[in-house]
Short mmCIF file of N, CA, C and O in Angstrom, two decimals:
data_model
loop_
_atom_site.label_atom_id
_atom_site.label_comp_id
_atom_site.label_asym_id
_atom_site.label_seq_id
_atom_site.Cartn_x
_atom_site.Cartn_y
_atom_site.Cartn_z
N UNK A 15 0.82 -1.19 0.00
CA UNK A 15 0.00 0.00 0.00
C UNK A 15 0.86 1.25 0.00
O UNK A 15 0.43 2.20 -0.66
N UNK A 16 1.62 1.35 0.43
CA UNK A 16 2.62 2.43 0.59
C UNK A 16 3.22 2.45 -0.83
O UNK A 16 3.12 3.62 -1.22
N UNK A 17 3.62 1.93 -1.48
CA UNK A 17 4.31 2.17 -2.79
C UNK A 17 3.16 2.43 -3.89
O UNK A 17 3.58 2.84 -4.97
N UNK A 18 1.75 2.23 -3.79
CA UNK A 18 0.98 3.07 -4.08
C UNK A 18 0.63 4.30 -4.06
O UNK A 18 0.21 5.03 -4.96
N UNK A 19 0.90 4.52 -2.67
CA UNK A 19 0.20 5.85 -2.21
C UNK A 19 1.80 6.70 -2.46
O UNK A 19 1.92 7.83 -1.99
N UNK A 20 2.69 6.19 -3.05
CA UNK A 20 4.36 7.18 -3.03
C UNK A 20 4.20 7.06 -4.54
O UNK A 20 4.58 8.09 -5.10
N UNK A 21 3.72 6.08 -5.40
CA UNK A 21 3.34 6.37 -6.86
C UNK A 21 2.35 7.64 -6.82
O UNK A 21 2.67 8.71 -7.34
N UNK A 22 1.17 7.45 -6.19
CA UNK A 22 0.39 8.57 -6.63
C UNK A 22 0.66 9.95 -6.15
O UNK A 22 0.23 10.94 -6.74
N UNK A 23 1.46 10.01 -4.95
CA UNK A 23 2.20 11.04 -4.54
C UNK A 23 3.06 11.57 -5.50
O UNK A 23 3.01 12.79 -5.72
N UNK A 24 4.02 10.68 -6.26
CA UNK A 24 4.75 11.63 -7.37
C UNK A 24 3.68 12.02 -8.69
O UNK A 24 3.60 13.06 -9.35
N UNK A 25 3.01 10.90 -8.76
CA UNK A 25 2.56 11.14 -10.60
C UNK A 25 1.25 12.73 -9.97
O UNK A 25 0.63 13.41 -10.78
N UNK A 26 1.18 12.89 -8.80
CA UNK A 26 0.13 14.15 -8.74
C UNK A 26 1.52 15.13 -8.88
O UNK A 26 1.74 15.62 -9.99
N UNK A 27 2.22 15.35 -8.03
CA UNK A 27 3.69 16.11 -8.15
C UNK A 27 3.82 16.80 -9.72
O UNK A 27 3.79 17.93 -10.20
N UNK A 28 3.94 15.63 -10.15
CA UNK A 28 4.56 15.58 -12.15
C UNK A 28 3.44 16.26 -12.48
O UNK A 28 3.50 17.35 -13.05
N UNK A 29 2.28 15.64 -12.15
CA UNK A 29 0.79 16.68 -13.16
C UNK A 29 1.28 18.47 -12.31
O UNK A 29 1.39 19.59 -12.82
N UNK A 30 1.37 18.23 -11.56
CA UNK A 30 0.99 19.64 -11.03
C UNK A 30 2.16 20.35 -11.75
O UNK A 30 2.02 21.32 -12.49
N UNK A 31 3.29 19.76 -11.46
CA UNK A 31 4.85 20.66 -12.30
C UNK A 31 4.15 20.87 -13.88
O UNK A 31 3.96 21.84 -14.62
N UNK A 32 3.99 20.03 -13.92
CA UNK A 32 3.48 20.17 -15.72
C UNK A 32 2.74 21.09 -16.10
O UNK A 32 3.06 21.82 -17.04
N UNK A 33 1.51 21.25 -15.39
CA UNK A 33 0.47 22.02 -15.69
C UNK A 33 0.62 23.37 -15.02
O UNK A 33 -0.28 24.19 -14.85
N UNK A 34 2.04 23.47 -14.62
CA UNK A 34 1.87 24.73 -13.63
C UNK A 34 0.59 25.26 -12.68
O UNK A 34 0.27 26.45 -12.69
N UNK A 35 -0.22 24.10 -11.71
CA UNK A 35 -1.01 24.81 -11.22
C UNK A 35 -0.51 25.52 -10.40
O UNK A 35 0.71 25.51 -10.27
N UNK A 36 -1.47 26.49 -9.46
CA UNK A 36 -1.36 27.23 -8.79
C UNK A 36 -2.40 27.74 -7.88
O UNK A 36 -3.39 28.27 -8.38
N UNK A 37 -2.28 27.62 -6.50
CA UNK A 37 -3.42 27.45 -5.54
C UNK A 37 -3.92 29.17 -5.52
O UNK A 37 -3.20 30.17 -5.46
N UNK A 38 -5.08 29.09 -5.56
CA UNK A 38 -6.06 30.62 -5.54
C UNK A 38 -6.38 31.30 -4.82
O UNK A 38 -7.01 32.33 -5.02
N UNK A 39 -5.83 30.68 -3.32
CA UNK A 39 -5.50 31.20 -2.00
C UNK A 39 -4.15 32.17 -1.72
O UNK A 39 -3.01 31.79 -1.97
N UNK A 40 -4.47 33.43 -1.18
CA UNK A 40 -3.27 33.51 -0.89
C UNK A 40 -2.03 33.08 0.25
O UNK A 40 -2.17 32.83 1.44
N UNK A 41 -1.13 33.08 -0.34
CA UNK A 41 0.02 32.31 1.34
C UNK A 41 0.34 33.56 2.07
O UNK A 41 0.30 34.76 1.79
N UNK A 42 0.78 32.63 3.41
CA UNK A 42 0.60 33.86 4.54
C UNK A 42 1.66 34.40 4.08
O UNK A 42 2.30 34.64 5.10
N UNK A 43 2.44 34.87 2.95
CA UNK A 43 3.89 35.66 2.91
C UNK A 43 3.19 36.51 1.87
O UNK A 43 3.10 36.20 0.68
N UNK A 44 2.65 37.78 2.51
CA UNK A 44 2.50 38.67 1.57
C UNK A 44 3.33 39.57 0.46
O UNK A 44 3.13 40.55 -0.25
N UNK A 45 4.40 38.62 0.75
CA UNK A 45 5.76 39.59 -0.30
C UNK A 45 6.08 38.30 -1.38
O UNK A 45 6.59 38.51 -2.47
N UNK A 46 5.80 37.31 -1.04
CA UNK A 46 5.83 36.03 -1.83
C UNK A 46 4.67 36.03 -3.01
O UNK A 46 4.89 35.61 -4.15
N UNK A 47 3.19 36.67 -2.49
CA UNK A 47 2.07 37.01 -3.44
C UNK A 47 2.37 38.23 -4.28
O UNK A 47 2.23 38.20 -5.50
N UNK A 48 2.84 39.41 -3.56
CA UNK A 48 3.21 40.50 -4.32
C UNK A 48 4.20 40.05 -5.29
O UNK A 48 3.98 40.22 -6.48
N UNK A 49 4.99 39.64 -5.00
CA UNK A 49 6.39 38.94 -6.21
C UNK A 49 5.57 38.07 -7.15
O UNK A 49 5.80 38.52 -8.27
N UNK A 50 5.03 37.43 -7.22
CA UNK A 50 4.01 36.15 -7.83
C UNK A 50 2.86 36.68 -8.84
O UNK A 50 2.36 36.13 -9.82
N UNK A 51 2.58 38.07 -8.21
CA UNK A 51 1.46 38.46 -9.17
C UNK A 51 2.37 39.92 -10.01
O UNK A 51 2.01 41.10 -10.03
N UNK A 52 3.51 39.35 -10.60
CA UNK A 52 4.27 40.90 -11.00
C UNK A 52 4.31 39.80 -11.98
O UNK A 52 4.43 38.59 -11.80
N UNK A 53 4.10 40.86 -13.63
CA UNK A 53 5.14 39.73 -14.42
C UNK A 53 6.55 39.94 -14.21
O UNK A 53 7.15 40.80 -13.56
N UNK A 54 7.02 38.80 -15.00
CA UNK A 54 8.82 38.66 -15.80
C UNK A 54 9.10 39.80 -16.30
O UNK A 54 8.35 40.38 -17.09
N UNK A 55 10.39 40.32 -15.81
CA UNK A 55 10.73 41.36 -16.09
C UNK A 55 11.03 40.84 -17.82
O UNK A 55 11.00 39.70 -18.26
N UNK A 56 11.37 42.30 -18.64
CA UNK A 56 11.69 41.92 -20.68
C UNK A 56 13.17 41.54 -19.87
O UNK A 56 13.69 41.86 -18.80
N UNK A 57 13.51 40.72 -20.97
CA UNK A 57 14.88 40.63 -20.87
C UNK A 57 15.82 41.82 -21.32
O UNK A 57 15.48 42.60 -22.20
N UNK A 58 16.66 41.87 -20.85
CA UNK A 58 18.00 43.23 -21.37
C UNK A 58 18.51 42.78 -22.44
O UNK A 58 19.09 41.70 -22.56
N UNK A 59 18.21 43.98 -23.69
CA UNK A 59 18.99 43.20 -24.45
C UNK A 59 20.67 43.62 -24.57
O UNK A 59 21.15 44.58 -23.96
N UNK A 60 21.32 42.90 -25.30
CA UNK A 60 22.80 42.69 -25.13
C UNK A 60 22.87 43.94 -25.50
O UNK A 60 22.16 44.69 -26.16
N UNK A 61 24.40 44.07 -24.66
CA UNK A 61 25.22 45.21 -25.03
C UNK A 61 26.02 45.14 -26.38
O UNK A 61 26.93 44.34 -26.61
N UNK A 62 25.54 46.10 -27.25
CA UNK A 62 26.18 46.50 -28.48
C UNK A 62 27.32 46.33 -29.10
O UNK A 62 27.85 47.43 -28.93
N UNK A 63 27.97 45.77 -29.63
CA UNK A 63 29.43 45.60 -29.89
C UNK A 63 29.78 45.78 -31.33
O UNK A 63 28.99 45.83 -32.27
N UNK A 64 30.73 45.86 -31.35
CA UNK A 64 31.59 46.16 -32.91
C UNK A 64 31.63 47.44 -33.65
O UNK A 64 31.45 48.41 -32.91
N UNK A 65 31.71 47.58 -34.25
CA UNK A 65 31.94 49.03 -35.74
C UNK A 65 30.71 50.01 -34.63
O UNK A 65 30.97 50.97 -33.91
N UNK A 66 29.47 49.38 -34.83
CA UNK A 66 28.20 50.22 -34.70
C UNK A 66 28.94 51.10 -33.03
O UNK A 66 29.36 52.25 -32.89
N UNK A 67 28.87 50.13 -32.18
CA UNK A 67 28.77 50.67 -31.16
C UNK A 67 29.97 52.20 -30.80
O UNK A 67 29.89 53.39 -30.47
N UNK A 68 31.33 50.82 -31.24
CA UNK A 68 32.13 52.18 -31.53
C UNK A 68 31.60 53.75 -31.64
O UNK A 68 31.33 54.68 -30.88
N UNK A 69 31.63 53.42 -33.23
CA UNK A 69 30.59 54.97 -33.92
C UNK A 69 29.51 55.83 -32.84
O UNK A 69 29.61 57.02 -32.53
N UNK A 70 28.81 55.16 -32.51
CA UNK A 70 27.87 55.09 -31.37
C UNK A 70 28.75 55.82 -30.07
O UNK A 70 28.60 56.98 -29.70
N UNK A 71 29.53 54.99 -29.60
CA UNK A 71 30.11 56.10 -28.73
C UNK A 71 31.12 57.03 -28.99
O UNK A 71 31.21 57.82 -28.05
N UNK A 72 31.95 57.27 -29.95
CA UNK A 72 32.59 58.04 -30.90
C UNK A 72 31.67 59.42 -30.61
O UNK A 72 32.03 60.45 -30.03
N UNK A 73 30.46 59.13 -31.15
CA UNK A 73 29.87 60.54 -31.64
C UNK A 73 29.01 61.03 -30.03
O UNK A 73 28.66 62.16 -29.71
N UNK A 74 28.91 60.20 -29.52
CA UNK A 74 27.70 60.61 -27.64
C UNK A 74 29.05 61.33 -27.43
O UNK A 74 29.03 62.56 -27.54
N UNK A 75 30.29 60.69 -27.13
CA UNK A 75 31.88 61.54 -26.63
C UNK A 75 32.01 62.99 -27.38
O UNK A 75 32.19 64.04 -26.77
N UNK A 76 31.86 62.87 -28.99
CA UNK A 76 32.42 64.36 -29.51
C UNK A 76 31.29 65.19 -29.29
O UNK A 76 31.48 66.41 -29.29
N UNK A 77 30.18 64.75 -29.12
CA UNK A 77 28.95 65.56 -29.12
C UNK A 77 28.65 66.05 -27.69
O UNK A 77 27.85 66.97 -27.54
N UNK A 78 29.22 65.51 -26.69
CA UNK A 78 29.52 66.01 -25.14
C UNK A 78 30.42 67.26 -24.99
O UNK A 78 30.19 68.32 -24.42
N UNK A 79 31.72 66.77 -25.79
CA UNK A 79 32.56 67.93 -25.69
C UNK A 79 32.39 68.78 -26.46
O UNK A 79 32.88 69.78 -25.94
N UNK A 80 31.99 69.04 -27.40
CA UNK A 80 31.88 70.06 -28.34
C UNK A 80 31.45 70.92 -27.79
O UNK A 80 30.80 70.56 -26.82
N UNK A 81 31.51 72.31 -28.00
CA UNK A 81 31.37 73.73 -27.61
C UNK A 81 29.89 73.77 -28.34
O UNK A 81 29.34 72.75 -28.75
N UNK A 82 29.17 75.40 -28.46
CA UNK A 82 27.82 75.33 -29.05
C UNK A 82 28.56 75.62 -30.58
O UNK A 82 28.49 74.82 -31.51
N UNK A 83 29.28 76.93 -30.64
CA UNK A 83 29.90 77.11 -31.81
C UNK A 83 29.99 75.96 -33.24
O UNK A 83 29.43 75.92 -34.34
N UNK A 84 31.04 75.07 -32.51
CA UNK A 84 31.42 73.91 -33.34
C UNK A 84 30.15 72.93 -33.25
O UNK A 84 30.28 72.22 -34.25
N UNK A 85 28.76 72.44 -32.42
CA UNK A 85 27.95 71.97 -32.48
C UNK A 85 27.15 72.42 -33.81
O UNK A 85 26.88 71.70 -34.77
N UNK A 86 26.81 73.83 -33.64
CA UNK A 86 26.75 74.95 -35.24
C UNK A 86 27.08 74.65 -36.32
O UNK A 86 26.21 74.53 -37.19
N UNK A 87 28.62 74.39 -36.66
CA UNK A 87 29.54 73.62 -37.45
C UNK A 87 29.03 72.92 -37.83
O UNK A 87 28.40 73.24 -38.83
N UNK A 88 28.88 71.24 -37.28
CA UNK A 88 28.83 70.22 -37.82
C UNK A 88 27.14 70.50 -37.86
O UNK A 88 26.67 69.39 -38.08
N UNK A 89 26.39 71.14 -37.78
CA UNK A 89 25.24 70.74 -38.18
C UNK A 89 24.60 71.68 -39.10
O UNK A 89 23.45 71.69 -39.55
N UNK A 90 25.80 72.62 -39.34
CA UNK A 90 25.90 72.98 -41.04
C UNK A 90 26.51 72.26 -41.72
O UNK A 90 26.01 72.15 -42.83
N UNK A 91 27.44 71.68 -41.56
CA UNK A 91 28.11 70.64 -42.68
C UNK A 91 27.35 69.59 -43.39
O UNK A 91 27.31 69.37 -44.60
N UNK A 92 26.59 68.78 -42.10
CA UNK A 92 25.23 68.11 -42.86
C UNK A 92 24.08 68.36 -43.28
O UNK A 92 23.28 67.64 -43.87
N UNK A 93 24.01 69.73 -42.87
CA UNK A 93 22.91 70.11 -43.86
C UNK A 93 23.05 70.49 -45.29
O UNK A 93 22.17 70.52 -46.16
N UNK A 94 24.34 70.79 -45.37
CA UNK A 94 24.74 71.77 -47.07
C UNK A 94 25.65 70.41 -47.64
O UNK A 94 26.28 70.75 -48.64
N UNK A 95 25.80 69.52 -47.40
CA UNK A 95 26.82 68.00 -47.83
C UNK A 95 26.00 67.33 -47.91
O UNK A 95 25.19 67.30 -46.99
N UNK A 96 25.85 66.54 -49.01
CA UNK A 96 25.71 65.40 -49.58
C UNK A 96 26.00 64.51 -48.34
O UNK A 96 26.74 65.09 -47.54
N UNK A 97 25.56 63.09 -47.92
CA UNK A 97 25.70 62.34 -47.02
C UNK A 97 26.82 61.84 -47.29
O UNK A 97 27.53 62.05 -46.31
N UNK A 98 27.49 61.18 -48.23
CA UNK A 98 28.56 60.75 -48.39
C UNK A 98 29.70 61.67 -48.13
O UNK A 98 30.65 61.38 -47.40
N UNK A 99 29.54 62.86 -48.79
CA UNK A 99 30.65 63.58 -48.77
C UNK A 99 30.79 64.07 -47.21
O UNK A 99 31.90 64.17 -46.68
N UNK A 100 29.73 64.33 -46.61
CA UNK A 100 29.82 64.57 -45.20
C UNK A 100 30.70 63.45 -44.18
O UNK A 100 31.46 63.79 -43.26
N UNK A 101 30.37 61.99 -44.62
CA UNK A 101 30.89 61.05 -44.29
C UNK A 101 32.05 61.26 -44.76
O UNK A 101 32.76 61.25 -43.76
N UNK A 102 32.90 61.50 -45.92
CA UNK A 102 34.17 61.19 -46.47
C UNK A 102 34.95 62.68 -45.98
O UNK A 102 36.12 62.86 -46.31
N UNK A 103 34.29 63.58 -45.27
CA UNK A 103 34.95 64.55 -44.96
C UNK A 103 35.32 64.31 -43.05
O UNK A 103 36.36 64.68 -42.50
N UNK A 104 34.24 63.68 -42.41
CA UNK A 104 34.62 63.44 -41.54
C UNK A 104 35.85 62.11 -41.35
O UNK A 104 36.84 62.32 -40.65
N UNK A 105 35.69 61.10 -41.89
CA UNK A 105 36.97 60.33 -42.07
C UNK A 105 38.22 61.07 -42.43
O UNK A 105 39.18 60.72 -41.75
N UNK A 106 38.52 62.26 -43.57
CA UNK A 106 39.87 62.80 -43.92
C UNK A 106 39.46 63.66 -42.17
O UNK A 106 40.42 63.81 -41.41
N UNK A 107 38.57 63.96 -41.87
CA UNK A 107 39.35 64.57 -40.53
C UNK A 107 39.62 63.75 -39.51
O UNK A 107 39.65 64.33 -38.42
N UNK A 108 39.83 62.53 -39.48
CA UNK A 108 40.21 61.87 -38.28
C UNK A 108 40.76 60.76 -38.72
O UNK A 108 40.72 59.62 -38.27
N UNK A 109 41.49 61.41 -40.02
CA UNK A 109 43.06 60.46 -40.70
C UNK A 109 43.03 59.63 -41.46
O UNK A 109 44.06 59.02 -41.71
N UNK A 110 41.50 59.24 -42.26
CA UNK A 110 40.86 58.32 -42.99
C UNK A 110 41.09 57.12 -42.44
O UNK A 110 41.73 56.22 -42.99
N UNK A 111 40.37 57.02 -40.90
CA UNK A 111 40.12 55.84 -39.79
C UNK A 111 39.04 55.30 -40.82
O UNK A 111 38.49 55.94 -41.71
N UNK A 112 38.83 53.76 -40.43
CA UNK A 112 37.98 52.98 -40.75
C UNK A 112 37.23 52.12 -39.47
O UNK A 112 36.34 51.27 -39.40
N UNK A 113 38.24 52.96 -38.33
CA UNK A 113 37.27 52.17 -37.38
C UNK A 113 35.79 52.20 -36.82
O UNK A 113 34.96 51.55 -36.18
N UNK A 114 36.07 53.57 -37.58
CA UNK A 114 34.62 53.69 -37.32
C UNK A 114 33.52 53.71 -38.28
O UNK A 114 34.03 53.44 -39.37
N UNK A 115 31.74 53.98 -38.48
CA UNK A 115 30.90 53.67 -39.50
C UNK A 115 30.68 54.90 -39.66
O UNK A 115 29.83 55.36 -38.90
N UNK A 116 31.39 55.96 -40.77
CA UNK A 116 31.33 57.53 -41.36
C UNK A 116 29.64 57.06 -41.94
O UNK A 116 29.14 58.18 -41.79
N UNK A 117 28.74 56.40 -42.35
CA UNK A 117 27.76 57.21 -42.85
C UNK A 117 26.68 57.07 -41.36
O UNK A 117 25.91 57.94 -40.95
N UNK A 118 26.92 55.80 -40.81
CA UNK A 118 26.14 55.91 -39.58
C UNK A 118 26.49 57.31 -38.26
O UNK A 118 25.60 57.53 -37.44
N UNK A 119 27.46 57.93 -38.20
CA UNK A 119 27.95 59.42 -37.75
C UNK A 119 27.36 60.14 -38.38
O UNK A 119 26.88 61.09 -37.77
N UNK A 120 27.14 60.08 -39.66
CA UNK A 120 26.37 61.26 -40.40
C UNK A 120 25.01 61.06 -40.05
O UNK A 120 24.33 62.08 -39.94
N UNK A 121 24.34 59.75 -39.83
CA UNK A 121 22.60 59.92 -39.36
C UNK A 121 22.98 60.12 -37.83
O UNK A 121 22.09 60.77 -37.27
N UNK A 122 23.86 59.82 -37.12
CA UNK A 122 23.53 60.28 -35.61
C UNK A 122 23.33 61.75 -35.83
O UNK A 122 22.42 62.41 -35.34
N UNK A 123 24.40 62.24 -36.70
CA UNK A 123 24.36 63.67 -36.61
C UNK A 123 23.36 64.65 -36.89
O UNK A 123 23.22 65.70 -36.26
N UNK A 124 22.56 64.21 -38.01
CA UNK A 124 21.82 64.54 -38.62
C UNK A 124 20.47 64.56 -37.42
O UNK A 124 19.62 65.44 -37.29
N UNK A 125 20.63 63.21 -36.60
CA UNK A 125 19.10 63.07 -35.74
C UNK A 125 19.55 64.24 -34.74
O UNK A 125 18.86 65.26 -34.73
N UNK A 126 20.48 64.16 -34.05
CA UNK A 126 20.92 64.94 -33.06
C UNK A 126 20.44 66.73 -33.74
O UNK A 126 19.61 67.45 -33.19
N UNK A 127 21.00 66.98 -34.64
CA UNK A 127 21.09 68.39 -34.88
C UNK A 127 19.33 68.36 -35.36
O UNK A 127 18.75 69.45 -35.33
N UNK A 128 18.90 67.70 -35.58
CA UNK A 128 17.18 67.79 -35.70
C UNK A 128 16.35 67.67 -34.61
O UNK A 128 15.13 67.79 -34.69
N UNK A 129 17.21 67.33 -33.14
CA UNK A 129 16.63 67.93 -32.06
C UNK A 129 16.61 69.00 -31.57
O UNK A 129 15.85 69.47 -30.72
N UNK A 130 17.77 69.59 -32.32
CA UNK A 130 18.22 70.85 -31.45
C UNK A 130 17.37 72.18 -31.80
O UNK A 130 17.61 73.23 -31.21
#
């Protein structure tokens, strides 16, 4: 009788894991119900890496330091330049680097100076 009643003890166990029930009472740990009735936080998504991010922080850095003057500057340059050439002018100014993505700098720039 006992190895009956320890069969039906697990196979209720297994249904319940399975089916995720969940009793409709609350338990006396009111921080256990508060936690229980929150969803799953979204997951984080990954931190950014390669060319993009670079560029990405490249331009948050020059766009911190920049004065208002030279902010002026570059957001005449993309307005009166062609995107490319804006891109191929900022690369000859910083030695024709490739580490970074010159046309993706030109849309940060472009969004940035369209907030301003």
């Amino acid at each position: 009788m006992k190895l009956r009643a320890m069969i039906a003890a697990i196979a209720t166990v297994g249904v319940l894991t399975l089916t995720a029930c969940t009793t409709t009472e609350p338990s006396s740990d009111p921080v256990a119900d508060t936690i229980a009735d929150q969803p799953a936080p979204d997951p984080q998504p990954a931190p950014e890496t390669g060319i993009d991010a670079d560029t990405r922080d490249a331009f948050t850095l020059t766009w911190a330091i920049a004065t208002e003057p030279q902010r002026d500057a570059y957001c005449t340059s993309v307005a009166i330049l062609p995107p490319d050439l804006a891109a191929a002018e900022m690369q000859a100014g910083a030695g024709g680097s490739t580490d970074l993505d010159w046309m993706l700098m030109v849309d940060l720039l472009k969004t940035e100076c369209a907030s301003r």
